[in-house]
Short mmCIF file of C-alpha atoms in Angstrom, two decimals:
data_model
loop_
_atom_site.label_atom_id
_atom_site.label_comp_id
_atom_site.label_asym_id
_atom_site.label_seq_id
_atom_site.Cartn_x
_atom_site.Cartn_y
_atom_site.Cartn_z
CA UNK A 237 14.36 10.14 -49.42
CA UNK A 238 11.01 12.57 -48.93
CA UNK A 239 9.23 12.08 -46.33
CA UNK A 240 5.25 11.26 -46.97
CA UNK A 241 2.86 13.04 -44.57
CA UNK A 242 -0.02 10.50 -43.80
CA UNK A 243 -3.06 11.96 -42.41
CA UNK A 244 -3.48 11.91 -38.77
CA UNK A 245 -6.42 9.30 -37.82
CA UNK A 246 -8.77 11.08 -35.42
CA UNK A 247 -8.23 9.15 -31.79
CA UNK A 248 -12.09 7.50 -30.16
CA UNK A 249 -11.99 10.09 -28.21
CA UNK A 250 -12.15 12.42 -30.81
CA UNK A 251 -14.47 10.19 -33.11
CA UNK A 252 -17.14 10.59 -29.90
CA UNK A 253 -16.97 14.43 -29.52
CA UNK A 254 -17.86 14.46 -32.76
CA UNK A 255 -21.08 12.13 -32.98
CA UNK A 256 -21.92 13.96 -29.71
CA UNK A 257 -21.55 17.21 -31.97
CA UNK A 258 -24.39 15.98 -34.60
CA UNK A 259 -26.81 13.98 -32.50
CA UNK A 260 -29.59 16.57 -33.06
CA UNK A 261 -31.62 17.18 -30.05
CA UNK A 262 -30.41 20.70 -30.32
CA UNK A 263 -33.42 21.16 -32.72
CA UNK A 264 -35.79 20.34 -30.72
CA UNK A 265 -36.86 24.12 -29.99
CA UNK A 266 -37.10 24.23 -33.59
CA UNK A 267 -39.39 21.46 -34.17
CA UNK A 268 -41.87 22.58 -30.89
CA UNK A 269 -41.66 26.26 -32.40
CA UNK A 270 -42.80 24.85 -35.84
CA UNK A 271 -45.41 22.41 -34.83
CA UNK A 272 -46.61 25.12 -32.26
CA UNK A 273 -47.14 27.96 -34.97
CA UNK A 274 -48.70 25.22 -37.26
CA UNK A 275 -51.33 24.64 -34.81
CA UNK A 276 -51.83 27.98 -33.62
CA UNK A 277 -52.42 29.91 -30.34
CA UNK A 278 -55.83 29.56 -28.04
CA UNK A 279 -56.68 32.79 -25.46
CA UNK A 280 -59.38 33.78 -24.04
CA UNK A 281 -59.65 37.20 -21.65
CA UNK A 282 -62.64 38.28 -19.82
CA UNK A 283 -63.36 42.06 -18.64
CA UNK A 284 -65.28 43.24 -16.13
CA UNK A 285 -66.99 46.62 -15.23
CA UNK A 286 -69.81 48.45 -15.27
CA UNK A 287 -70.17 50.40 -18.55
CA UNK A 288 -68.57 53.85 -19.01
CA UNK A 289 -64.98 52.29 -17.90
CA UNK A 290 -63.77 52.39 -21.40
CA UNK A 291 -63.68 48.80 -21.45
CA UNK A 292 -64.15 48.26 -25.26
CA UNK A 293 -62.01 50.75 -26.35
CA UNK A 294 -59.12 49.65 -24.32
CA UNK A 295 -59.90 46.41 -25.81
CA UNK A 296 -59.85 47.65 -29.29
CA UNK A 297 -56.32 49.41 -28.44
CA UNK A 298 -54.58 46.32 -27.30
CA UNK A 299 -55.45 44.45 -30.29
CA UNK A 300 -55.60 47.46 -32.70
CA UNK A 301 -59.09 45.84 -33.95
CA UNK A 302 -62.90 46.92 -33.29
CA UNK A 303 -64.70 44.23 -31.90
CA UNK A 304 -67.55 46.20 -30.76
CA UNK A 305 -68.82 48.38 -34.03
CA UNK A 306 -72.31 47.60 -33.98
CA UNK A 307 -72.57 47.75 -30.18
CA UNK A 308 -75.18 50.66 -28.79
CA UNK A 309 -74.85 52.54 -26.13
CA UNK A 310 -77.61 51.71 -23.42
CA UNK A 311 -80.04 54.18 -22.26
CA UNK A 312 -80.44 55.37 -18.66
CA UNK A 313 -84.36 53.48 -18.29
CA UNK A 314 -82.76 50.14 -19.78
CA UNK A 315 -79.77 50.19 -16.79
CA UNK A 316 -82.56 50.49 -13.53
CA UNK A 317 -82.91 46.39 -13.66
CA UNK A 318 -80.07 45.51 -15.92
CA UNK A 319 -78.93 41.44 -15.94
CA UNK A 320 -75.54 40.43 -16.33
CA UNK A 321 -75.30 38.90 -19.24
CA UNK A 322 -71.88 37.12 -21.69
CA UNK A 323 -71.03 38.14 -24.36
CA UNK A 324 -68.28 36.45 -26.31
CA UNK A 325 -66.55 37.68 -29.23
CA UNK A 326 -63.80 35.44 -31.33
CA UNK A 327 -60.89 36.61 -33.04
CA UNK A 328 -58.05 35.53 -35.63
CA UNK A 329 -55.00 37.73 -35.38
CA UNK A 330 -51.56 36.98 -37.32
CA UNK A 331 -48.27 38.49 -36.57
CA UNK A 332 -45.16 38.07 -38.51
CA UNK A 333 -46.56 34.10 -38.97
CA UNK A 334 -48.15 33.06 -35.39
CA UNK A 335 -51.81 33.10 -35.92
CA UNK A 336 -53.63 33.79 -31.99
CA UNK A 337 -57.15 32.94 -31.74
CA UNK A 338 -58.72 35.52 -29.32
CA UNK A 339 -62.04 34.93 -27.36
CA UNK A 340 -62.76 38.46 -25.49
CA UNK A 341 -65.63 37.93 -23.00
CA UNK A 342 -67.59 40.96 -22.18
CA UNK A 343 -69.94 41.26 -19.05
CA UNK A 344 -72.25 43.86 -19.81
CA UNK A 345 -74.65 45.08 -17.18
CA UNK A 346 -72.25 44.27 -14.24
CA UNK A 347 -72.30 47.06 -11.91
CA UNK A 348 -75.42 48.75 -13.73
CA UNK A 349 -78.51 47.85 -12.01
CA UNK A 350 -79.68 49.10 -8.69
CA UNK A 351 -78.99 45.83 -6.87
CA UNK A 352 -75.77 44.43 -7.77
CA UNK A 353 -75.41 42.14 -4.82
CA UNK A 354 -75.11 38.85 -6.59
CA UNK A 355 -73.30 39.99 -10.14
CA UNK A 356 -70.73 38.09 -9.86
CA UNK A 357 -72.94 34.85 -9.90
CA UNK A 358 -73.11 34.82 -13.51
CA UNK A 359 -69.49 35.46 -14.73
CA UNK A 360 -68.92 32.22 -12.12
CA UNK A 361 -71.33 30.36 -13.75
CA UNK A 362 -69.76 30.80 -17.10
CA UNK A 363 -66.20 30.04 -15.31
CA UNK A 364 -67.08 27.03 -14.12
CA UNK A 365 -68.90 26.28 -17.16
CA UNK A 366 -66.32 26.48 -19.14
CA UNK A 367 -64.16 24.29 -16.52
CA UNK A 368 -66.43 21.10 -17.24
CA UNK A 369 -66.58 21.53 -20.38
CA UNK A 370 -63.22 21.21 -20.47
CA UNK A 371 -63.34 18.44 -18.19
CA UNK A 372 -65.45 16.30 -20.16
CA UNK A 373 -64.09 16.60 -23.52
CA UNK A 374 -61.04 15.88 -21.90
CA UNK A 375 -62.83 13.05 -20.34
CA UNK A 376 -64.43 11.60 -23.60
CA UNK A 377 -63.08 9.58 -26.47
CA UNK A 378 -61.94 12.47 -28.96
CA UNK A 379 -59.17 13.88 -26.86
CA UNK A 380 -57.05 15.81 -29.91
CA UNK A 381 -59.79 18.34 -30.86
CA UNK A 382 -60.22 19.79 -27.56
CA UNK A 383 -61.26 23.34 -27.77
CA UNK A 384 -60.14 25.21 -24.69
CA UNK A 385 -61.90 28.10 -23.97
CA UNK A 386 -61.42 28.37 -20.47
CA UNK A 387 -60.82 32.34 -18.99
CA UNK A 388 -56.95 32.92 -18.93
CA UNK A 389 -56.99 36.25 -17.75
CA UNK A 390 -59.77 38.52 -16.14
CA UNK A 391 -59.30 42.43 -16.34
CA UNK A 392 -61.21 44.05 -13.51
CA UNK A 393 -61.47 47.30 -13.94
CA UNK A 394 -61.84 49.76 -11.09
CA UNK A 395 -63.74 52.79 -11.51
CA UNK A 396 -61.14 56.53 -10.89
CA UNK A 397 -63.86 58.22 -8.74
CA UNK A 398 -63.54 56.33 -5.63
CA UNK A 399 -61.09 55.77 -2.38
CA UNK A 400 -60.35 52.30 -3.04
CA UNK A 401 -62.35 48.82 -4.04
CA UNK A 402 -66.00 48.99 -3.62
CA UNK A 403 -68.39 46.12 -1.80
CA UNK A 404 -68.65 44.87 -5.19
CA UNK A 405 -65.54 44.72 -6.27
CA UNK A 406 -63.95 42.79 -2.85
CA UNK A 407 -66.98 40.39 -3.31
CA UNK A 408 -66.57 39.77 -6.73
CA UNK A 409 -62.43 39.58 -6.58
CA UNK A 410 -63.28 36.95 -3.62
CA UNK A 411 -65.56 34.70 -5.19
CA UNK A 412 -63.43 34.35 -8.60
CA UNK A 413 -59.61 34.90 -6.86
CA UNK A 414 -59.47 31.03 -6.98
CA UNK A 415 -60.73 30.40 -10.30
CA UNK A 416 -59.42 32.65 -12.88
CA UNK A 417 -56.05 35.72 -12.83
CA UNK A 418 -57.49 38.34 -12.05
CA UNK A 419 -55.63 41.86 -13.29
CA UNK A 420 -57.00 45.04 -11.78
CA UNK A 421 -57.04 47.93 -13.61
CA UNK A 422 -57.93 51.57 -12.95
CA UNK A 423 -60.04 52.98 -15.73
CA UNK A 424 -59.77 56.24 -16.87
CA UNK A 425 -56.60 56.92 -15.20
CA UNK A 426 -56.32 60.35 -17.08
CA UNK A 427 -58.96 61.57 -14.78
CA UNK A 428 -56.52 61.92 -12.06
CA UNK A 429 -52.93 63.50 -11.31
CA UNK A 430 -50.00 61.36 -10.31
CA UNK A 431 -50.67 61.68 -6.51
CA UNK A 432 -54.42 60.40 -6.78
CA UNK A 433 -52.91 57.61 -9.15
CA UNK A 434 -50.65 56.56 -6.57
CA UNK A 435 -52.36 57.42 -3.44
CA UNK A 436 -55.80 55.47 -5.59
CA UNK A 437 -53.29 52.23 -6.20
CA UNK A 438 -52.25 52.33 -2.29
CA UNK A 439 -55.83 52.06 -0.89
CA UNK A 440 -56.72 49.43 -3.71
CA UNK A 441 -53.52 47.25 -2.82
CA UNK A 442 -54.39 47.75 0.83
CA UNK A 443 -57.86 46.29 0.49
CA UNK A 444 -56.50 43.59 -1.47
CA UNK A 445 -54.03 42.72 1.17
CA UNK A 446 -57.17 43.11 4.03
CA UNK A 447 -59.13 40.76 2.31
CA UNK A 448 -56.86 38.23 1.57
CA UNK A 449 -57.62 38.28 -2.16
CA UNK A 450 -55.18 36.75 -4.70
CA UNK A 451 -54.62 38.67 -7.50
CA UNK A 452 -52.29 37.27 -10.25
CA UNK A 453 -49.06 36.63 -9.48
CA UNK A 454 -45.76 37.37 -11.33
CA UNK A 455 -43.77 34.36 -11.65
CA UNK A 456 -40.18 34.93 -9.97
CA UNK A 457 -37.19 36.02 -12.98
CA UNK A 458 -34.45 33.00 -13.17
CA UNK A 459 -30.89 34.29 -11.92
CA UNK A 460 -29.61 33.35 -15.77
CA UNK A 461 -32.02 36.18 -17.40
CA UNK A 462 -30.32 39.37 -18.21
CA UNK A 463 -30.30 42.59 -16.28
CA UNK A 464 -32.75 44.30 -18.60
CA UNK A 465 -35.37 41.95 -18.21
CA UNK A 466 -35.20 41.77 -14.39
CA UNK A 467 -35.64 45.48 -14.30
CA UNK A 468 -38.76 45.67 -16.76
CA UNK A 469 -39.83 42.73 -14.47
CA UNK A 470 -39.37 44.87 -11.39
CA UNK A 471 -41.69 48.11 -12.66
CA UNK A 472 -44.22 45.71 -14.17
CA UNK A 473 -44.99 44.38 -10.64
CA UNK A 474 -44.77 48.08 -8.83
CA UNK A 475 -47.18 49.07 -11.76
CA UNK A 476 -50.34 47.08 -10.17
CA UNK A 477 -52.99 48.26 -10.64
CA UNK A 478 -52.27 49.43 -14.20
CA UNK A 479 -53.57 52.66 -14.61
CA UNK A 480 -54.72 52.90 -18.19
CA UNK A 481 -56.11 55.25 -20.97
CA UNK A 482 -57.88 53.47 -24.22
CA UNK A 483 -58.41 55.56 -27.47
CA UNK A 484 -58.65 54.54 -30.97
CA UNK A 485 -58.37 58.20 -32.38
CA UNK A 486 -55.61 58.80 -33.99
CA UNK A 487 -53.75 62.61 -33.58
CA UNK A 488 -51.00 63.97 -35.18
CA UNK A 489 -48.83 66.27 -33.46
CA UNK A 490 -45.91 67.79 -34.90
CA UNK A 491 -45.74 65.63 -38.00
CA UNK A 492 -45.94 62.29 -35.48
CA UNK A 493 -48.84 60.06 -35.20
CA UNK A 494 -50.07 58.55 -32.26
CA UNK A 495 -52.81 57.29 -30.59
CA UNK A 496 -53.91 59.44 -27.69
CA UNK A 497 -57.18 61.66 -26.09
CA UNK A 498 -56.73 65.89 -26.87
CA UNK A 499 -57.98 67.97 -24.54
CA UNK A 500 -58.47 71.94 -24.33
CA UNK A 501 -55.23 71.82 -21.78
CA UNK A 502 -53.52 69.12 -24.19
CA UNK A 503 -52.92 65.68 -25.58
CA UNK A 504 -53.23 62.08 -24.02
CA UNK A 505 -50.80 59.77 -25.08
CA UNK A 506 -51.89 56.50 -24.65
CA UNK A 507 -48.55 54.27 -25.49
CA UNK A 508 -46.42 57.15 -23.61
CA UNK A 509 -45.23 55.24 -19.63
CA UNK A 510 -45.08 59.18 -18.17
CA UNK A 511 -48.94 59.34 -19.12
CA UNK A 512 -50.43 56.14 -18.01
CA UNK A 513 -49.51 52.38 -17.94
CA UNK A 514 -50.79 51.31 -21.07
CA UNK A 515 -47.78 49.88 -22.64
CA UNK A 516 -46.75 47.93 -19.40
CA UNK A 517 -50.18 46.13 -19.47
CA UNK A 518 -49.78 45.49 -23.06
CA UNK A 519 -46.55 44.42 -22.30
CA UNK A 520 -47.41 41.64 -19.39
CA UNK A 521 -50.75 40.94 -21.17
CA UNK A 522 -49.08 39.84 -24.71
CA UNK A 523 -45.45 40.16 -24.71
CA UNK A 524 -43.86 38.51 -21.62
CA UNK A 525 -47.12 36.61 -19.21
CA UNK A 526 -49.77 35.07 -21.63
CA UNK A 527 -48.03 31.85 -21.60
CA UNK A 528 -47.99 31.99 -18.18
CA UNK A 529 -51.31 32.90 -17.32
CA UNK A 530 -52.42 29.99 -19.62
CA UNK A 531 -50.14 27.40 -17.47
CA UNK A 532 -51.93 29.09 -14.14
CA UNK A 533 -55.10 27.96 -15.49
CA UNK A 534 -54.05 24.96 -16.16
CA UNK A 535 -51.83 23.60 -13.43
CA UNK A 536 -53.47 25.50 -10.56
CA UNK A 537 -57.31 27.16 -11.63
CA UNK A 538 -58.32 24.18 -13.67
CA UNK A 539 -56.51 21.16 -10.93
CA UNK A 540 -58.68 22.57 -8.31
CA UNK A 541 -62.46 22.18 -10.44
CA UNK A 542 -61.05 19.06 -11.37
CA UNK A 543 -59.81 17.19 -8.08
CA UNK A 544 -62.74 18.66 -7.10
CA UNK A 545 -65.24 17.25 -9.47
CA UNK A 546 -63.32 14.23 -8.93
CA UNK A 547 -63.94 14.36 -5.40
CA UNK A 548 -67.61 14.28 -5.69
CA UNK A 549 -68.10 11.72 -8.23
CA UNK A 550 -66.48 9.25 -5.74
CA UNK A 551 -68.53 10.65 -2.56
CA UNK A 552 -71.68 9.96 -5.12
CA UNK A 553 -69.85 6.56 -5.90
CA UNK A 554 -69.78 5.74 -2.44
CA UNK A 555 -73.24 6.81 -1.27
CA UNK A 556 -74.30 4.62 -3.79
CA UNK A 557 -72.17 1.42 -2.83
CA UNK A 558 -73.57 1.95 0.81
CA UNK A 559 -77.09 1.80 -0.39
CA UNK A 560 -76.47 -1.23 -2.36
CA UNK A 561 -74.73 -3.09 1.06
CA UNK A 562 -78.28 -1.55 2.89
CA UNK A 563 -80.73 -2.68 0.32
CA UNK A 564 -78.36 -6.57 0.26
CA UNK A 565 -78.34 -6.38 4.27
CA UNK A 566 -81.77 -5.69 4.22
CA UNK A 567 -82.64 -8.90 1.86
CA UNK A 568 -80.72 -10.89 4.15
CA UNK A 569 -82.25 -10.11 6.72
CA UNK A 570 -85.90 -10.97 5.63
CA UNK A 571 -83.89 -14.01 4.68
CA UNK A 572 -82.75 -14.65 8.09
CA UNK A 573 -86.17 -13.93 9.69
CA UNK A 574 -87.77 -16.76 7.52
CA UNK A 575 -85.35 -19.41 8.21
CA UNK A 576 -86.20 -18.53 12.32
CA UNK A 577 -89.70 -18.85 12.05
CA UNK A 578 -89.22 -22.46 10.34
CA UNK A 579 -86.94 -23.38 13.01
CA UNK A 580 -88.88 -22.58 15.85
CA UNK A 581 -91.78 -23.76 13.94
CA UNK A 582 -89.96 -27.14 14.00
CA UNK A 583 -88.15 -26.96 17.89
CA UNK A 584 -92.16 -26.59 18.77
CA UNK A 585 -93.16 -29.62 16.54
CA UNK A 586 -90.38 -31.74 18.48
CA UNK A 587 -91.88 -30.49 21.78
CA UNK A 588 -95.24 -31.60 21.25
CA UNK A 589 -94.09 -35.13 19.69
CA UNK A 590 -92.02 -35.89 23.12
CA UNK A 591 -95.25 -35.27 25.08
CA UNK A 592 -97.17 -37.22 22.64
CA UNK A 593 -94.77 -39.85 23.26
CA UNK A 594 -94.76 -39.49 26.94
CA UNK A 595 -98.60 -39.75 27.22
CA UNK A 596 -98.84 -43.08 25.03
CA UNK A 597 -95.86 -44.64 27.40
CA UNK A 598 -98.11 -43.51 30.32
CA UNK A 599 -101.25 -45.18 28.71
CA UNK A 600 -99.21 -48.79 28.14
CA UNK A 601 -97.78 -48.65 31.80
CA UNK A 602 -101.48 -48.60 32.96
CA UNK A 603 -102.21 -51.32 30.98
CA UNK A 604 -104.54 -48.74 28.46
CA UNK A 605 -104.20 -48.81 24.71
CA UNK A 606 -104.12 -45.45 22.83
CA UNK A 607 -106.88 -44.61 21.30
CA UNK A 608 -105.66 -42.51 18.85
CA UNK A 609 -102.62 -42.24 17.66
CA UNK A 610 -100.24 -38.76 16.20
CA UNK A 611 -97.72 -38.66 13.59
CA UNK A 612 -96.31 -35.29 13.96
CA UNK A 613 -93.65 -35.16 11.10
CA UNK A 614 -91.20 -31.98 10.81
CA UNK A 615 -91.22 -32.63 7.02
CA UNK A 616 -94.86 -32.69 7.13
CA UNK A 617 -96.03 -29.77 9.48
CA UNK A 618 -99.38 -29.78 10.82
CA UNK A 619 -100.22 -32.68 9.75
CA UNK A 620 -102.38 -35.45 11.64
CA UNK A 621 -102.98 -39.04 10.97
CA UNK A 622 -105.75 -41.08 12.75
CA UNK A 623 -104.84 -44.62 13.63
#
C-alpha cells in the first residue's frame, strides 16, 4: 500500500512568527522619508563679517549658485558710517528628488564703520525676531502652515590678519552664543601657511575657551556607527575653526577641472583637504549636521525665548491680578469707612437720648414737667420734634 504524504500543518508557534513577519511597521522609515521629501526641507544660515571676507563667494561655492549677481561693491566714503543692515535671500535647490528651501541672511556693514561697538544689536534683533514670530504663529489658530525661518546656523567669519578674536568678535559670539550655532570660520585661509593656520586656530580656540563662549557643538557618534564615520567625525571636530577658500572660477589643469584660485606661484584648490577645509565644512554644513543644527534650534535656542516669553507674560499676568486685589481692597475700604461713620454717628445719637432721658426723669422727681420734649430717632438722624 503507498504511503500518502500529507502536508505538514504549520504549529501556532509557527503561524505567529509569521504574522509577526508581515505586520508592517518596518515601513515606517519609508513612509516618514516619503511624506518628508513631499513636503520639502526649511534652512536658513546667517553669515557674518565685515566685507572683503569672501563671504558671498564662499556662499556661492557651497551651493554652486550666485545669489549675489547684482550686488556692488561699496566704496571707501559709503563704509565711514556704515549701518548694519539684513539682507535675506531665498532659495529652491533640488537634488536627486529632495527639494531644500534655503534662506541665506547676509549682514552687510558689520565690522565696516568706524564705531562698531553695538553691531551685533541688529543681527539680535532679527534673531529674536524671528523667535516670536515663530512663537506666535505657533501660538495662533493656523498651526500647519507655519513658516519657520528661524537662524539654524550662523557662520562667523574671522578675518586671517590677526592673533586671534577681536573685541568684536568675543562681544558679538557672547551676545548670540545662546541664541543661534554659531560656526567660526577663518576667511581667506590661503593667506597663510600651515603653521599660522594652526597656530591662528589655537589663539581663536583659546579665546573661546577664556570667554566662556559656546560655539556649536558636535553631537557625540553612537557606539553602533561604523569605524569610518567615527573617524570623519573625529577630524571634523579638530578642524574648528574651518579654514576656508571660496572661488567660483573654474581652472583646468592637466585636462581636470576644478574649482580653485591661480596664483603666479600656483593653483588653489578649493575642494582639495591638504589646501584648506572647504570640503569638511561642506561636509558638517550639508551632509552629516543640518538636521542637527535644526533640532538645536529647536529643542534648546528656541525653548529658552520661549519659557522665557512665557515667563513674562505670567509676571505681567500677575502684576495685573495684584492691581485688581489693590484697586477691590481699596473699594472696600471706602466701603468700610462709610459704614464707621454711620455707626458712630448712631453710638452718639444713643448717647445724647440717655441724657435726654436722664434730664426729663430729673425734671418729674422735682415735681417739674418738661417743657419740651426730644425724639431723637437713629432711623431718623437729626431730627427734632417739639411737644
Amino acid at each position: 500500500m503507498k504511503e500518502v504524504a500529507f502536508p505538514k500543518l504549520p504549529s501556532p508557534v509557527d503561524q505567529v512568527q509569521n504574522a509577526q513577519e508581515f505586520i508592517g511597521f518596518a515601513t515606517l522609515p519609508e513612509q516618514v522619508h516619503r511624506k518628508s521629501v513631499k513636503r520639502g526641507f526649511d534652512f536658513t544660515l546667517m553669515v557674518v563679517g565685515e566685507s572683503g571676507l569672501g563671504k558671498s563667494t564662499l556662499i556661492n561655492s557651497l551651493f554652486l549658485t550666485d545669489l549675489y549677481k547684482d550686488r556692488k561693491v561699496p566704496t571707501g566714503e559709503s563704509l565711514v558710517e556704515k549701518t548694519v543692515t539684513i539682507e535675506k535671500k531665498t532659495i529652491e535647490i533640488e537634488e536627486r528628488g529632495v527639494k531644500l528651501r534655503l534662506t541665506v541672511v547676509d549682514t552687510p556693514g558689520f565690522g565696516d564703520a568706524v564705531n562698531c561697538e553695538e553691531g551685533w544689536k541688529t543681527v539680535e534683533r532679527y534673531v529674536d525676531e524671528q523667535f516670536n514670530k515663530f512663537f506666535q504663529d505657533e501660538s495662533g489658530l493656523n498651526r500647519k502652515n507655519i513658516q519657520d525661518h528661524r537662524v539654524h546656523c550662523c557662520l562667523y567669519f574671522v578675518p586671517p590678519y590677526g592673533h586671534g578674536l577681536r573685541q568684536m568678535d568675543v562681544e558679538f559670539m557672547r551676545r548670540l552664543h545662546r541664541k543661534v550655532n554659531i560656526v567660526p570660520v577663518i576667511a581667506k585661509s590661503d593667506t597663510l601657511t600651515k603653521p599660522e593656520i594652526n597656530k591662528l586656530k589655537s589663539n581663536i580656540m583659546n579665546d573661546i575657551e577664556t570667554h566662556k563662549i559656546k560655539i556649536y557643538q558636535f553631537p557625540e557618534c553612537d557606539s553602533d556607527e561604523d569605524e569610518d564615520f567615527k573617524q570623519q567625525d573625529r577630524e571634523l571636530k579638530a578642524s574648528i575653526p574651518f579654514a576656508v577658500i571660496g572661488s567660483n572660477c573654474v581652472i583646468e589643469v592637466a585636462g581636470k577641472k576644478m574649482r580653485g584660485r591661480q596664483y603666479p606661484w600656483g593653483i588653489v584648490e578649493v575642494e582639495n583637504t591638504a589646501h584648506c577645509d572647504f570640503v569638511k565644512l561642506r561636509t558638517m554644513l550639508i551632509s552629516t549636521h543640518m538636521q542637527d543644527m535644526k533640532e538645536v534650534t529647536q529643542d534648546i535656542h528656541y525653548e529658552n525665548f520661549r519659557a522665557q516669553c512665557i515667563s513674562q507674560m505670567q509676571q505681567v499676568a500677575l502684576k495685573e491680578r495684584n492691581k485688581l486685589k489693590r484697586e477691590s481692597a481699596a473699594n472696600f475700604d471706602t466701603v468700610g469707612d462709610a459704614d464707621r461713620l454711620l455707626q458712630q454717628k448712631d453710638e452718639e445719637i444713643r448717647r445724647m437720648q440717655e441724657m435726654l432721658n436722664q434730664m426729663q426723669e430729673k425734671l418729674k422727681e422735682s415735681g417739674k414737667e418738661p417743657a419740651v420734649s426730644l425724639a431723637l430717632d437713629p432711623g431718623k438722624r437729626d431730627s427734632v420734634v417739639n411737644v
